[in-house]
């Protein structure tokens, strides 16, 4: 399992369907259905959390503010700054386990020693886009949510990266890729972290298992002749790393060669030294 390295984030402990986390100076308790163990909660910080997300039996849930949690606060990673807040569906604005993929992309871009263009689909609040831009790439960031794209721009400003060559686009990812085909645009790397289910800005319905093959297929014509990598991330439990590896292998290797690998990504739990799985990533490296 590939695990992320952080200073400003820490997964302190896990027990009884919940995780205790430190985001900078803010302690949060969030639910996680994978945590099926009932280990003793010995760390005193379980009782010092600023907020706890409570799931509703009818779906969704709400944040219970226990102590003063600022409406917005910042954490840093490798010289970048990410603005956080307690959002619906237990989120904060970044997925810290993804730092292992940000690091991979930065290393590949820097090692290329040539201009690199990156397409980041389902770009969310922009951490992957900013990592690529900081490493020297030209980036096209696409997300269907206007609010998320605005948040990504704010992260860019907070990180001192507003002057980097990043296109911030609010668009349906599949329709955007189709248009890029027609325009003849090419990219040296593609990053995609599609949701299990979602809607585009025009109400378009997205279901990962039904549309992932078609989306990857659409991306093949917009890859450059000598691409660097194609990175696919998923939190959908029914989409195993082996399936993702097979998908990229049969679709990309016949044309571009290279190698494909896949596995779980996760976060190290401070209290046990063990790693909690937090999704899967498949990478085609050329």
GROMACS .gro file of C-alpha atoms in nm:
model
  286
    1UNK     CA    1   0.000   0.000   0.000
    2UNK     CA    2   0.125   0.348  -0.090
    3UNK     CA    3   0.085   0.591   0.200
    4UNK     CA    4   0.100   0.968   0.205
    5UNK     CA    5   0.352   1.173   0.403
    6UNK     CA    6   0.222   1.476   0.594
    7UNK     CA    7   0.320   1.729   0.858
    8UNK     CA    8  -0.006   1.926   0.885
    9UNK     CA    9  -0.236   1.625   0.873
   10UNK     CA   10  -0.239   1.323   1.104
   11UNK     CA   11  -0.468   1.022   1.130
   12UNK     CA   12  -0.436   0.983   1.505
   13UNK     CA   13  -0.659   0.685   1.581
   14UNK     CA   14  -0.944   0.471   1.446
   15UNK     CA   15  -1.216   0.284   1.633
   16UNK     CA   16  -1.586   0.201   1.622
   17UNK     CA   17  -1.651   0.327   1.271
   18UNK     CA   18  -1.477   0.661   1.329
   19UNK     CA   19  -1.140   0.822   1.269
   20UNK     CA   20  -0.977   1.089   1.483
   21UNK     CA   21  -0.779   1.332   1.269
   22UNK     CA   22  -0.564   1.640   1.311
   23UNK     CA   23  -0.593   1.898   1.034
   24UNK     CA   24  -0.334   2.157   1.130
   25UNK     CA   25  -0.445   2.256   1.480
   26UNK     CA   26  -0.805   2.137   1.432
   27UNK     CA   27  -0.916   1.796   1.562
   28UNK     CA   28  -1.208   1.629   1.384
   29UNK     CA   29  -1.393   1.300   1.424
   30UNK     CA   30  -1.536   1.159   1.102
   31UNK     CA   31  -1.717   0.833   1.021
   32UNK     CA   32  -1.553   0.560   0.814
   33UNK     CA   33  -1.746   0.238   0.741
   34UNK     CA   34  -1.422   0.042   0.694
   35UNK     CA   35  -1.332   0.083   1.060
   36UNK     CA   36  -1.509  -0.227   1.192
   37UNK     CA   37  -1.284  -0.275   1.497
   38UNK     CA   38  -1.368  -0.157   1.850
   39UNK     CA   39  -1.023  -0.083   1.987
   40UNK     CA   40  -0.983   0.119   2.310
   41UNK     CA   41  -0.984   0.495   2.260
   42UNK     CA   42  -0.683   0.566   2.480
   43UNK     CA   43  -0.573   0.889   2.317
   44UNK     CA   44  -0.713   1.186   2.517
   45UNK     CA   45  -0.765   1.382   2.196
   46UNK     CA   46  -1.082   1.181   2.127
   47UNK     CA   47  -1.237   1.406   2.394
   48UNK     CA   48  -1.075   1.723   2.261
   49UNK     CA   49  -1.212   1.719   1.905
   50UNK     CA   50  -1.351   2.046   1.773
   51UNK     CA   51  -1.622   1.882   1.563
   52UNK     CA   52  -1.774   1.544   1.489
   53UNK     CA   53  -1.969   1.439   1.181
   54UNK     CA   54  -2.285   1.248   1.272
   55UNK     CA   55  -2.440   1.028   1.006
   56UNK     CA   56  -2.819   1.025   0.970
   57UNK     CA   57  -3.007   0.695   0.951
   58UNK     CA   58  -3.197   0.839   0.653
   59UNK     CA   59  -2.877   0.932   0.466
   60UNK     CA   60  -2.638   1.225   0.483
   61UNK     CA   61  -2.564   1.373   0.822
   62UNK     CA   62  -2.442   1.689   0.994
   63UNK     CA   63  -2.145   1.835   1.177
   64UNK     CA   64  -2.175   1.866   1.553
   65UNK     CA   65  -1.949   2.151   1.661
   66UNK     CA   66  -1.801   2.061   2.000
   67UNK     CA   67  -1.549   2.343   2.036
   68UNK     CA   68  -1.442   2.642   1.835
   69UNK     CA   69  -1.372   2.536   1.478
   70UNK     CA   70  -1.295   2.826   1.242
   71UNK     CA   71  -1.520   2.857   0.935
   72UNK     CA   72  -1.208   2.833   0.718
   73UNK     CA   73  -0.853   2.735   0.810
   74UNK     CA   74  -0.534   2.646   0.622
   75UNK     CA   75  -0.294   2.355   0.613
   76UNK     CA   76   0.022   2.321   0.409
   77UNK     CA   77   0.193   2.052   0.204
   78UNK     CA   78   0.526   2.094   0.025
   79UNK     CA   79   0.498   2.471   0.008
   80UNK     CA   80   0.134   2.474  -0.100
   81UNK     CA   81  -0.157   2.597   0.109
   82UNK     CA   82  -0.503   2.439   0.113
   83UNK     CA   83  -0.808   2.613   0.256
   84UNK     CA   84  -1.031   2.381   0.459
   85UNK     CA   85  -1.381   2.392   0.603
   86UNK     CA   86  -1.634   2.148   0.744
   87UNK     CA   87  -1.853   2.058   0.446
   88UNK     CA   88  -2.153   1.837   0.386
   89UNK     CA   89  -2.097   1.461   0.352
   90UNK     CA   90  -1.815   1.477   0.613
   91UNK     CA   91  -1.560   1.637   0.375
   92UNK     CA   92  -1.309   1.916   0.444
   93UNK     CA   93  -1.191   2.012   0.095
   94UNK     CA   94  -0.899   1.773   0.040
   95UNK     CA   95  -0.838   1.400   0.057
   96UNK     CA   96  -0.504   1.374   0.238
   97UNK     CA   97  -0.434   1.019   0.116
   98UNK     CA   98  -0.405   1.165  -0.235
   99UNK     CA   99  -0.076   1.332  -0.143
  100UNK     CA  100   0.101   1.014  -0.250
  101UNK     CA  101  -0.036   1.067  -0.601
  102UNK     CA  102   0.048   1.439  -0.599
  103UNK     CA  103   0.406   1.347  -0.509
  104UNK     CA  104   0.422   1.090  -0.789
  105UNK     CA  105   0.298   1.343  -1.047
  106UNK     CA  106   0.547   1.608  -0.932
  107UNK     CA  107   0.840   1.367  -0.956
  108UNK     CA  108   0.742   1.250  -1.305
  109UNK     CA  109   0.697   1.606  -1.432
  110UNK     CA  110   1.030   1.725  -1.291
  111UNK     CA  111   1.214   1.420  -1.424
  112UNK     CA  112   1.079   1.473  -1.778
  113UNK     CA  113   1.308   1.775  -1.838
  114UNK     CA  114   1.070   1.902  -2.107
  115UNK     CA  115   0.746   2.100  -2.122
  116UNK     CA  116   0.459   1.891  -1.983
  117UNK     CA  117   0.085   1.948  -2.021
  118UNK     CA  118  -0.151   1.782  -1.772
  119UNK     CA  119  -0.527   1.730  -1.788
  120UNK     CA  120  -0.687   1.692  -1.445
  121UNK     CA  121  -1.045   1.567  -1.475
  122UNK     CA  122  -1.283   1.586  -1.176
  123UNK     CA  123  -1.023   1.820  -1.030
  124UNK     CA  124  -1.219   1.910  -0.711
  125UNK     CA  125  -1.043   2.183  -0.509
  126UNK     CA  126  -0.725   2.169  -0.712
  127UNK     CA  127  -0.457   2.001  -0.503
  128UNK     CA  128  -0.337   1.774  -0.785
  129UNK     CA  129  -0.351   2.062  -1.033
  130UNK     CA  130  -0.144   2.284  -0.805
  131UNK     CA  131   0.110   2.009  -0.742
  132UNK     CA  132   0.158   1.965  -1.116
  133UNK     CA  133   0.179   2.341  -1.172
  134UNK     CA  134   0.432   2.379  -0.893
  135UNK     CA  135   0.643   2.109  -1.058
  136UNK     CA  136   0.645   2.311  -1.378
  137UNK     CA  137   0.359   2.170  -1.584
  138UNK     CA  138   0.094   2.349  -1.782
  139UNK     CA  139  -0.239   2.231  -1.639
  140UNK     CA  140  -0.600   2.212  -1.750
  141UNK     CA  141  -0.828   2.165  -1.446
  142UNK     CA  142  -1.187   2.053  -1.513
  143UNK     CA  143  -1.469   2.007  -1.264
  144UNK     CA  144  -1.847   2.023  -1.300
  145UNK     CA  145  -1.891   2.227  -0.981
  146UNK     CA  146  -1.847   2.602  -1.006
  147UNK     CA  147  -1.796   2.620  -0.630
  148UNK     CA  148  -1.514   2.363  -0.637
  149UNK     CA  149  -1.335   2.543  -0.921
  150UNK     CA  150  -1.358   2.870  -0.730
  151UNK     CA  151  -1.218   2.696  -0.423
  152UNK     CA  152  -0.932   2.561  -0.635
  153UNK     CA  153  -0.851   2.916  -0.749
  154UNK     CA  154  -0.847   3.028  -0.386
  155UNK     CA  155  -0.603   2.747  -0.306
  156UNK     CA  156  -0.386   2.861  -0.594
  157UNK     CA  157  -0.384   3.216  -0.458
  158UNK     CA  158  -0.308   3.096  -0.104
  159UNK     CA  159  -0.020   2.889  -0.243
  160UNK     CA  160   0.127   3.175  -0.443
  161UNK     CA  161   0.060   2.989  -0.767
  162UNK     CA  162  -0.200   3.214  -0.931
  163UNK     CA  163   0.050   3.313  -1.200
  164UNK     CA  164   0.112   2.953  -1.311
  165UNK     CA  165  -0.034   2.835  -1.645
  166UNK     CA  166  -0.353   2.668  -1.519
  167UNK     CA  167  -0.687   2.679  -1.702
  168UNK     CA  168  -0.973   2.655  -1.451
  169UNK     CA  169  -1.281   2.517  -1.628
  170UNK     CA  170  -1.635   2.443  -1.508
  171UNK     CA  171  -1.752   2.170  -1.743
  172UNK     CA  172  -1.882   1.817  -1.777
  173UNK     CA  173  -1.567   1.605  -1.806
  174UNK     CA  174  -1.689   1.370  -2.079
  175UNK     CA  175  -1.818   1.653  -2.298
  176UNK     CA  176  -1.495   1.847  -2.245
  177UNK     CA  177  -1.280   1.553  -2.355
  178UNK     CA  178  -1.497   1.508  -2.665
  179UNK     CA  179  -1.444   1.873  -2.755
  180UNK     CA  180  -1.069   1.843  -2.697
  181UNK     CA  181  -1.065   1.557  -2.947
  182UNK     CA  182  -1.229   1.776  -3.209
  183UNK     CA  183  -0.991   2.063  -3.133
  184UNK     CA  184  -0.690   1.835  -3.171
  185UNK     CA  185  -0.550   1.924  -2.829
  186UNK     CA  186  -0.300   1.685  -2.670
  187UNK     CA  187  -0.180   1.621  -2.315
  188UNK     CA  188   0.129   1.448  -2.179
  189UNK     CA  189  -0.048   1.325  -1.867
  190UNK     CA  190  -0.403   1.265  -1.753
  191UNK     CA  191  -0.520   1.253  -1.391
  192UNK     CA  192  -0.875   1.152  -1.312
  193UNK     CA  193  -1.046   1.097  -0.979
  194UNK     CA  194  -1.407   1.038  -1.083
  195UNK     CA  195  -1.690   1.015  -0.831
  196UNK     CA  196  -1.896   0.700  -0.796
  197UNK     CA  197  -2.201   0.905  -0.884
  198UNK     CA  198  -2.251   1.266  -0.979
  199UNK     CA  199  -2.413   1.523  -1.202
  200UNK     CA  200  -2.264   1.762  -1.455
  201UNK     CA  201  -2.340   2.136  -1.469
  202UNK     CA  202  -2.626   2.065  -1.712
  203UNK     CA  203  -2.774   1.784  -1.503
  204UNK     CA  204  -2.579   1.509  -1.681
  205UNK     CA  205  -2.579   1.187  -1.476
  206UNK     CA  206  -2.246   1.015  -1.410
  207UNK     CA  207  -2.223   0.652  -1.290
  208UNK     CA  208  -1.865   0.534  -1.263
  209UNK     CA  209  -1.902   0.164  -1.346
  210UNK     CA  210  -2.115   0.243  -1.651
  211UNK     CA  211  -1.906   0.526  -1.796
  212UNK     CA  212  -1.544   0.480  -1.690
  213UNK     CA  213  -1.447   0.264  -1.989
  214UNK     CA  214  -1.594   0.517  -2.231
  215UNK     CA  215  -1.416   0.807  -2.062
  216UNK     CA  216  -1.075   0.637  -2.066
  217UNK     CA  217  -1.134   0.547  -2.431
  218UNK     CA  218  -1.213   0.911  -2.511
  219UNK     CA  219  -0.886   1.020  -2.349
  220UNK     CA  220  -0.665   0.802  -2.570
  221UNK     CA  221  -0.680   1.034  -2.876
  222UNK     CA  222  -0.590   1.339  -2.667
  223UNK     CA  223  -0.271   1.186  -2.527
  224UNK     CA  224   0.049   1.309  -2.685
  225UNK     CA  225   0.274   1.077  -2.885
  226UNK     CA  226   0.508   1.042  -2.589
  227UNK     CA  227   0.289   1.065  -2.278
  228UNK     CA  228   0.429   1.050  -1.926
  229UNK     CA  229   0.152   0.885  -1.728
  230UNK     CA  230  -0.219   0.819  -1.692
  231UNK     CA  231  -0.340   0.815  -1.331
  232UNK     CA  232  -0.683   0.679  -1.236
  233UNK     CA  233  -0.812   0.700  -0.880
  234UNK     CA  234  -1.130   0.549  -0.736
  235UNK     CA  235  -1.318   0.528  -0.407
  236UNK     CA  236  -1.582   0.294  -0.549
  237UNK     CA  237  -1.564  -0.030  -0.350
  238UNK     CA  238  -1.681  -0.239  -0.645
  239UNK     CA  239  -1.391  -0.123  -0.861
  240UNK     CA  240  -1.089  -0.317  -0.736
  241UNK     CA  241  -0.726  -0.221  -0.807
  242UNK     CA  242  -0.693  -0.532  -1.024
  243UNK     CA  243  -0.988  -0.425  -1.241
  244UNK     CA  244  -0.844  -0.075  -1.278
  245UNK     CA  245  -0.502  -0.216  -1.366
  246UNK     CA  246  -0.655  -0.445  -1.628
  247UNK     CA  247  -0.859  -0.160  -1.774
  248UNK     CA  248  -0.561   0.069  -1.825
  249UNK     CA  249  -0.346  -0.220  -1.942
  250UNK     CA  250  -0.571  -0.335  -2.225
  251UNK     CA  251  -0.659   0.018  -2.332
  252UNK     CA  252  -0.328   0.203  -2.314
  253UNK     CA  253  -0.039  -0.044  -2.341
  254UNK     CA  254  -0.111  -0.167  -2.697
  255UNK     CA  255  -0.060   0.189  -2.824
  256UNK     CA  256   0.186   0.345  -2.580
  257UNK     CA  257   0.369   0.050  -2.421
  258UNK     CA  258   0.504   0.122  -2.074
  259UNK     CA  259   0.387  -0.051  -1.759
  260UNK     CA  260   0.072  -0.048  -1.548
  261UNK     CA  261   0.049  -0.090  -1.172
  262UNK     CA  262  -0.232  -0.057  -0.922
  263UNK     CA  263  -0.291  -0.084  -0.551
  264UNK     CA  264  -0.453   0.069  -0.249
  265UNK     CA  265  -0.351   0.407  -0.115
  266UNK     CA  266  -0.387   0.488   0.251
  267UNK     CA  267  -0.295   0.679   0.562
  268UNK     CA  268  -0.075   0.568   0.848
  269UNK     CA  269  -0.256   0.554   1.183
  270UNK     CA  270  -0.031   0.709   1.448
  271UNK     CA  271  -0.167   0.504   1.738
  272UNK     CA  272  -0.096   0.166   1.575
  273UNK     CA  273   0.156   0.227   1.299
  274UNK     CA  274  -0.076   0.043   1.060
  275UNK     CA  275  -0.219   0.181   0.738
  276UNK     CA  276  -0.586   0.249   0.677
  277UNK     CA  277  -0.687   0.193   0.312
  278UNK     CA  278  -0.848   0.499   0.154
  279UNK     CA  279  -0.919   0.411  -0.208
  280UNK     CA  280  -0.730   0.268  -0.502
  281UNK     CA  281  -0.505   0.406  -0.774
  282UNK     CA  282  -0.396   0.262  -1.107
  283UNK     CA  283  -0.110   0.421  -1.300
  284UNK     CA  284   0.000   0.364  -1.657
  285UNK     CA  285   0.358   0.489  -1.680
  286UNK     CA  286   0.519   0.538  -2.020
   0.00000   0.00000   0.00000
